[in-house]
Short mmCIF file of C-alpha atoms and ligand atoms in Angstrom, two decimals:
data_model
loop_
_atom_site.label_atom_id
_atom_site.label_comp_id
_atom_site.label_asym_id
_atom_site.label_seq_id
_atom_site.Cartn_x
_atom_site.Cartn_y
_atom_site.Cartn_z
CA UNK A 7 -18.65 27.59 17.71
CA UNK A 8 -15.67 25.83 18.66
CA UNK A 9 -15.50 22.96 16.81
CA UNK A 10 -17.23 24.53 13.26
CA UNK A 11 -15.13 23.38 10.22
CA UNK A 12 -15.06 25.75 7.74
CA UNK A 13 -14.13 25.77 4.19
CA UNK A 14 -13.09 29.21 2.32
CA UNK A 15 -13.15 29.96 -1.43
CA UNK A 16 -11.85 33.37 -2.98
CA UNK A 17 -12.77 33.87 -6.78
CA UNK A 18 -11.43 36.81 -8.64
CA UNK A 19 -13.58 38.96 -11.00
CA UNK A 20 -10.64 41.12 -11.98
CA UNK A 21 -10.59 45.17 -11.22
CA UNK A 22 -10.09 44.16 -7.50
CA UNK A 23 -13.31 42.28 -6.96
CA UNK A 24 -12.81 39.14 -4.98
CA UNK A 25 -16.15 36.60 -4.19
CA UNK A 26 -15.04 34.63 -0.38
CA UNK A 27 -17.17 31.59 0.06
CA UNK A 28 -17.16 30.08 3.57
CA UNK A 29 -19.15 26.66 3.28
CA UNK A 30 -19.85 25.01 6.64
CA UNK A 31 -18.54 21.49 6.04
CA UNK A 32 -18.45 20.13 10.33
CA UNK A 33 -20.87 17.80 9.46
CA UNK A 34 -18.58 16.29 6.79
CA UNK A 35 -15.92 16.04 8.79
CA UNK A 36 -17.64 14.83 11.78
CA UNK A 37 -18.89 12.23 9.53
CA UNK A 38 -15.73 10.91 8.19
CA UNK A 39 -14.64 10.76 11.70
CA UNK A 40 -17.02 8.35 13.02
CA UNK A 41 -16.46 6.02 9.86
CA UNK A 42 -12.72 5.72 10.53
CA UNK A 43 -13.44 5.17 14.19
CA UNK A 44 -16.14 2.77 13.32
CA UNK A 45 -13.60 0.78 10.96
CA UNK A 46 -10.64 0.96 13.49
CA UNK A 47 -12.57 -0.26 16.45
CA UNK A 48 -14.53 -2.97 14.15
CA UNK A 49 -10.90 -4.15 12.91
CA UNK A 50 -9.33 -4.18 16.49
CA UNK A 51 -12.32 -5.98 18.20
CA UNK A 52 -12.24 -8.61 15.10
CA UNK A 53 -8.68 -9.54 15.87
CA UNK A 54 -8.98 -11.91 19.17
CA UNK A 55 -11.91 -13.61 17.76
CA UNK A 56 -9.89 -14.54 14.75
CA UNK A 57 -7.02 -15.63 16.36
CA UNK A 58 -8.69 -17.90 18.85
CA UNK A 59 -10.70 -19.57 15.60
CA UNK A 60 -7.08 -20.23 14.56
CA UNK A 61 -5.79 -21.33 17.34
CA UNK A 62 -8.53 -23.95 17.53
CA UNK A 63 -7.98 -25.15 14.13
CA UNK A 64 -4.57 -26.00 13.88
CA UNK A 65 -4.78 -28.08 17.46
CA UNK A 66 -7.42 -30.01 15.11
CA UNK A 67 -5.51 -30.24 11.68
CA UNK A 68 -2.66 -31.38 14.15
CA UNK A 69 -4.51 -34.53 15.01
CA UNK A 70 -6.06 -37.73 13.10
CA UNK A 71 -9.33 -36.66 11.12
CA UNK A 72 -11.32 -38.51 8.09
CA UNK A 73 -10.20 -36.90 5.16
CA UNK A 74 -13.33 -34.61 4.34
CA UNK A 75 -12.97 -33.03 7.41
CA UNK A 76 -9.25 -32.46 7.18
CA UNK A 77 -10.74 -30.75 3.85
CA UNK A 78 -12.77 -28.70 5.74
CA UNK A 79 -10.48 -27.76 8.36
CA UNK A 80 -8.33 -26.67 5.54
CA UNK A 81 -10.06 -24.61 3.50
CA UNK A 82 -11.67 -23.19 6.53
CA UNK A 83 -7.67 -22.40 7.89
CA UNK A 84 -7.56 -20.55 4.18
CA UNK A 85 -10.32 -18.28 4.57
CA UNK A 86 -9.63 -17.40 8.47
CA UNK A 87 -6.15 -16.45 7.08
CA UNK A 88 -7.43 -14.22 4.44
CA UNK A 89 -9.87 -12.37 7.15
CA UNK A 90 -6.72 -12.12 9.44
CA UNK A 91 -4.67 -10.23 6.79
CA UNK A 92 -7.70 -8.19 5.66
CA UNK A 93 -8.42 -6.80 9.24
CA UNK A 94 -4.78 -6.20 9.75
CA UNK A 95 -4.90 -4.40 6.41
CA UNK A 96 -7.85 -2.47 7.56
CA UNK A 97 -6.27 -1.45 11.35
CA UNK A 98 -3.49 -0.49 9.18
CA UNK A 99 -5.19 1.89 7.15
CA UNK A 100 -7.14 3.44 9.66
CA UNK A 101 -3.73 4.22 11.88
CA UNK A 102 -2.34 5.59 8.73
CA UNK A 103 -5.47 8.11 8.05
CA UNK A 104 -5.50 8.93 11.58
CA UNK A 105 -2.46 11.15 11.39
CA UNK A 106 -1.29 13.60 8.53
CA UNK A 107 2.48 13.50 8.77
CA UNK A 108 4.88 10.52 10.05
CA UNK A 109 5.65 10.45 13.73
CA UNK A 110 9.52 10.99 13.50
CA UNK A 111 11.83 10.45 10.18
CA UNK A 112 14.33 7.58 10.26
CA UNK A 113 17.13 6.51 7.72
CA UNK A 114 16.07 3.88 5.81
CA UNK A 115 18.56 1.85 4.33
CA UNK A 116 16.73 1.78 0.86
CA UNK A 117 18.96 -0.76 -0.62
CA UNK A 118 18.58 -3.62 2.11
CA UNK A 119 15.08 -2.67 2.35
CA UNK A 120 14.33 -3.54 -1.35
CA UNK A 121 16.40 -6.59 -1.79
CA UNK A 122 14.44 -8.36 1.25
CA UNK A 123 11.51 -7.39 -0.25
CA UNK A 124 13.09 -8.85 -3.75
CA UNK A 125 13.41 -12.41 -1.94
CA UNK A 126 9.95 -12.10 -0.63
CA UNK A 127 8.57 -11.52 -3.97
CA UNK A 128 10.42 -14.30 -5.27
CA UNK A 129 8.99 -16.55 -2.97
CA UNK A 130 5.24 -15.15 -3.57
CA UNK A 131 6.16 -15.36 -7.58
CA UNK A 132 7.42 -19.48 -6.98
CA UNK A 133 4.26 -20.32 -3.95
CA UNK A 134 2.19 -19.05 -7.63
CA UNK A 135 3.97 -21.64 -9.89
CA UNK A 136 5.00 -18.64 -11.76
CA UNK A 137 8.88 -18.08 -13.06
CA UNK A 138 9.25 -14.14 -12.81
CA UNK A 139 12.74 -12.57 -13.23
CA UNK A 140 13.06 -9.57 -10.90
CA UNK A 141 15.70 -7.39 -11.00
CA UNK A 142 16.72 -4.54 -9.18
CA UNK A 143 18.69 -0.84 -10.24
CA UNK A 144 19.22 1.04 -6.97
CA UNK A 145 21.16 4.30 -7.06
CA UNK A 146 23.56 3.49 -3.84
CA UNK A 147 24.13 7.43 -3.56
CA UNK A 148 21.01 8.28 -1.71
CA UNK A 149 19.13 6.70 1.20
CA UNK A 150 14.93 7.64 2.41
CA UNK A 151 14.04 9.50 5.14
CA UNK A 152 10.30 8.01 6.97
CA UNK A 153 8.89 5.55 8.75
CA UNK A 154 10.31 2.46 7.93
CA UNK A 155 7.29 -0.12 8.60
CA UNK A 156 4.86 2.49 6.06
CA UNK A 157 7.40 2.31 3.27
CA UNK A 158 8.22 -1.76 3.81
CA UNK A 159 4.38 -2.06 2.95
CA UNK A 160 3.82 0.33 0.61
CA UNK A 161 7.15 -0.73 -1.16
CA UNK A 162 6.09 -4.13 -0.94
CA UNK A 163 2.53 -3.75 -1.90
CA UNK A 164 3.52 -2.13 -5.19
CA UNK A 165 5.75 -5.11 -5.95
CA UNK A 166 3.94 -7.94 -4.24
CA UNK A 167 0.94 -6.43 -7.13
CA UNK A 168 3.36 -6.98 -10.29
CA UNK A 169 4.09 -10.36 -9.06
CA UNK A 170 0.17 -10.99 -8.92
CA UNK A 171 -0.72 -9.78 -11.90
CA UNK A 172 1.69 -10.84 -14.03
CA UNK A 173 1.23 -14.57 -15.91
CA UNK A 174 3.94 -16.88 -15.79
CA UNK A 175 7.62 -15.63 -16.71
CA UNK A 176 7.14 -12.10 -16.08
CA UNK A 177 9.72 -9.43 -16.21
CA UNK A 178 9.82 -7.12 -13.23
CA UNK A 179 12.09 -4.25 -12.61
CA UNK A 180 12.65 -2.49 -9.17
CA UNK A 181 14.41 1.43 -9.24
CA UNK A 182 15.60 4.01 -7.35
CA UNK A 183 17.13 6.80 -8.36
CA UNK A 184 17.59 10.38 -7.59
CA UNK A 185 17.55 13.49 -10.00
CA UNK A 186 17.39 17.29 -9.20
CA UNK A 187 13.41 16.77 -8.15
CA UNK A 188 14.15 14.07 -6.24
CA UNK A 189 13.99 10.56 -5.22
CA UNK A 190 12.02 8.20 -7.22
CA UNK A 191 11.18 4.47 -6.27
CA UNK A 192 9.40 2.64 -9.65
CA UNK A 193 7.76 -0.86 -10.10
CA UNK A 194 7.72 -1.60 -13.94
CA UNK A 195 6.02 -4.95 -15.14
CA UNK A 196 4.96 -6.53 -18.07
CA UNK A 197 1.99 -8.50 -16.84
CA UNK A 198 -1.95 -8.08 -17.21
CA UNK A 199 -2.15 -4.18 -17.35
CA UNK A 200 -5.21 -1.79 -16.81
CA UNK A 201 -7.77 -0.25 -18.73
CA UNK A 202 -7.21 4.07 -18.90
CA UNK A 203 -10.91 4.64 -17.44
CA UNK A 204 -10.16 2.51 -14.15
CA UNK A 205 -6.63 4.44 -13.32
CA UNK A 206 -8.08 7.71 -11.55
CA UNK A 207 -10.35 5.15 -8.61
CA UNK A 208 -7.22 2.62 -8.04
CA UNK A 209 -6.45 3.96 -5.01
CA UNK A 210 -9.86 3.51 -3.28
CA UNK A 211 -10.85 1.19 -0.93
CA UNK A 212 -11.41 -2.07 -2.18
CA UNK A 213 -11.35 -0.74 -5.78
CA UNK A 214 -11.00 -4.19 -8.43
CA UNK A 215 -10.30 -3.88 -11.82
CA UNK A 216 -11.99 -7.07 -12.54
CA UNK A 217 -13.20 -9.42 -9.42
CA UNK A 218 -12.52 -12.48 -11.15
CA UNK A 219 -8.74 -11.49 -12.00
CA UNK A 220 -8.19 -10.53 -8.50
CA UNK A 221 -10.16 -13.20 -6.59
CA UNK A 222 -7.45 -15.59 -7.13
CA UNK A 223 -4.03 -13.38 -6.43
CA UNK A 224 -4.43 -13.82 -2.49
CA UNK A 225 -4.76 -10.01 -2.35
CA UNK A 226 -7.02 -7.80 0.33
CA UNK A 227 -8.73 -5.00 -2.28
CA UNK A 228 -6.52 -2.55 0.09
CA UNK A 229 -2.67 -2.61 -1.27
CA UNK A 230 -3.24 0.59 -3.48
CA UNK A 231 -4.82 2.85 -0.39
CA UNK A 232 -2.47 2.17 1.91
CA UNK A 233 0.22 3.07 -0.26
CA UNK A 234 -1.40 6.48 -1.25
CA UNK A 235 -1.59 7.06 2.39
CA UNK A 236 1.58 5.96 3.53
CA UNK A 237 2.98 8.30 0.47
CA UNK A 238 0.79 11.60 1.26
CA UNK A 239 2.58 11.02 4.74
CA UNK A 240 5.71 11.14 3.51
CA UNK A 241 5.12 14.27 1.17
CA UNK A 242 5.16 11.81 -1.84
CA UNK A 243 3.53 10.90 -4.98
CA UNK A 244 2.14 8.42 -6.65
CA UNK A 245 1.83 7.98 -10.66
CA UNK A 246 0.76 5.27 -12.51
CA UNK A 247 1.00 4.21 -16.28
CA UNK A 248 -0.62 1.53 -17.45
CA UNK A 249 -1.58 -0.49 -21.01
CA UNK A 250 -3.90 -3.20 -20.91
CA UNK A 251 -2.46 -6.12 -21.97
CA UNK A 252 1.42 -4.67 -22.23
CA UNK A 253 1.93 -4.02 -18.35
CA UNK A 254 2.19 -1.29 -15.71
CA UNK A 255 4.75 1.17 -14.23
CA UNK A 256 3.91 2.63 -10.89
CA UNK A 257 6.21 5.44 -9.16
CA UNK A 258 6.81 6.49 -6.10
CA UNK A 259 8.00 10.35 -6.52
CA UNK A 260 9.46 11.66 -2.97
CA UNK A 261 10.79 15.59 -2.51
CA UNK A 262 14.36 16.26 -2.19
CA UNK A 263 13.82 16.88 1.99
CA UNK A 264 13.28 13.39 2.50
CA UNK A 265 16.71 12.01 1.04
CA UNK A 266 19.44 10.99 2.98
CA UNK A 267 23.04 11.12 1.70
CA UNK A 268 24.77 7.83 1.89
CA UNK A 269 28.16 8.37 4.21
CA UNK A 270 31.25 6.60 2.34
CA UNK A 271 32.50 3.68 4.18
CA UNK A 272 35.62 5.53 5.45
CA UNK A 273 33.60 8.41 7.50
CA UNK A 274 31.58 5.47 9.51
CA UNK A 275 33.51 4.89 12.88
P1 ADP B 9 -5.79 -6.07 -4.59
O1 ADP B 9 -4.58 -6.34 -5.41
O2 ADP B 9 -5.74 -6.74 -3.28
O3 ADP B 9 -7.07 -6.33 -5.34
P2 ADP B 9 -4.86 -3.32 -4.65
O4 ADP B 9 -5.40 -2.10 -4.00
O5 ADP B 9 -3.44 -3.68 -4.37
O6 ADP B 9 -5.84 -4.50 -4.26
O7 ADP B 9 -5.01 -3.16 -6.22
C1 ADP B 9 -6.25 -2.70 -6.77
C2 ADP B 9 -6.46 -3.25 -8.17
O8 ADP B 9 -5.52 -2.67 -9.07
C3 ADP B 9 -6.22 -4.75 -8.26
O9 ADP B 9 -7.39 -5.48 -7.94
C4 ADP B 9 -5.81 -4.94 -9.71
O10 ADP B 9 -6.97 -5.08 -10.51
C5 ADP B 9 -5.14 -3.62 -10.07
N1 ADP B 9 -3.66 -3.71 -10.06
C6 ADP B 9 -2.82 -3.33 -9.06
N2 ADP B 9 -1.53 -3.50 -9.42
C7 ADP B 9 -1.55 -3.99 -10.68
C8 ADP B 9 -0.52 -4.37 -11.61
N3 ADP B 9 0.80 -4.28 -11.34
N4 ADP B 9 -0.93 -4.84 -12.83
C9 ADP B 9 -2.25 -4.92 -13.16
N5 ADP B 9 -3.25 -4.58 -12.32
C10 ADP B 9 -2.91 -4.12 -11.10
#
């Protein structure tokens, strides 16, 4: 049939004997289909909705209300705010599963990108009463070849996370550098940390260490998939290293193809 999925798998026995295994899997796939449609649609149709709730409550918290419901209108501003960035989280996502490889490769000017996202993070770090020092160490050599808004968020979702869960007066370090593999972005803190046995499922969909640490950090249970995804797209890797209690290093391991050789000053007319 046309549309049959299948799956092969060759095992050797040695003296020339080879076992092939072709295991039917279109239901599987078909399956998976109709849950990322499902979760696109669902996070497209949720958007208008949400926006006209938010529209409505800002013409109130814009007039003269008794303070409880001022209260009210604020906390419920709060939560709408939350749902908006979880379903744009979500839409994300799904566009990013949709497709296997990045639309077209752009140079991205890796150094501007991170310090903006540097000033950001300070600004998250000092909205959370907390006093982090981030510094950056950016080999000014090599630029990134990709999709510039995937590798904002992913970038920034690896950061934004060491800001989070770090207590106050954290020390966070940004890098890039390239070596004869080749280019490698890493986010190294010395906040909360993670237990060995929770590593391997990080990456999953709304995967928490521990509800009640993340509850509070503002987060949407989705930073960690979308940068897996955004990295498979870009033929990159992501590793993470992690002691509970000491802090966490996560990299960012791209293949040589993707670098972009920065032109000296004099050769740009
Ligand atoms: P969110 O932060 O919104 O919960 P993420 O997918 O970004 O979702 O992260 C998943 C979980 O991984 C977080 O809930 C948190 O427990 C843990 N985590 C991520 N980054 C760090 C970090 N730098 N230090 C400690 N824990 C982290």
């Amino acid at each position: 049939l046309n549309d049959t999925v299948l799956q092969y798998q060759i095992t050797e026995f040695g003296f020339g004997d080879r076992l092939l295994v072709a295991r039917d899997i279109t239901q599987l796939v078909r399956l998976e289909q109709t849950r990322q449609d499902f979760v696109a649609n669902a996070s497209h149709e949720l958007r208008t909705p949400l926006t006209v709730i938010r529209g409505y409550l800002e013409t109130f918290l814009d007039q003269e209300l008794p303070k409880p419901l001022t209260r009210a209108m604020n906390q419920m501003q709060i939560q709408a705010s939350r749902m908006e960035s979880l379903v744009a989280d979500l839409l994300f996502l799904s566009r990013l599963e949709a497709s296997q490889h990045i639309p077209d490769e752009n140079p991205i000017r890796i150094q501007e990108m991170l310090h903006s996202i540097q000033q950001d993070a300070l600004i998250l770090a000092r909205s959370q009463n907390k006093t982090h020092e981030i510094t950056l160490n950016i080999d000014t050599e090599y630029d990134l070849l990709g999709q510039p808004q995937e590798l904002h968020s992913a970038f920034s979702n690896l950061i934004f996370n060491a800001v989070r869960y770090s207590p106050q007066k954290g020390e966070i370090n940004i890098q890039w550098w390239v070596d004869q593999e080749g280019g490698h972005f890493a986010v190294q803190d010395n906040g909360l940390g993670i237990e060995s046995i929770h590593l391997s499922r990080l990456t999953e969909r709304f995967y928490r260490v521990d509800e009640g640490r993340s509850s509070s950090t503002g987060g949407t249970g989705l930073g960690l998939a979308i940068v897996k995804h955004a990295l498979h797209r870009h033929g990159a890797k992501l590793t993470i290293e992690s002691q509970l209690g000491k802090g966490s290093l996560f990299s960012c391991h791209f293949p040589l193809d993707m670098l972009d050789k920065v032109k000296p000053l004099e050769s740009i007319v």
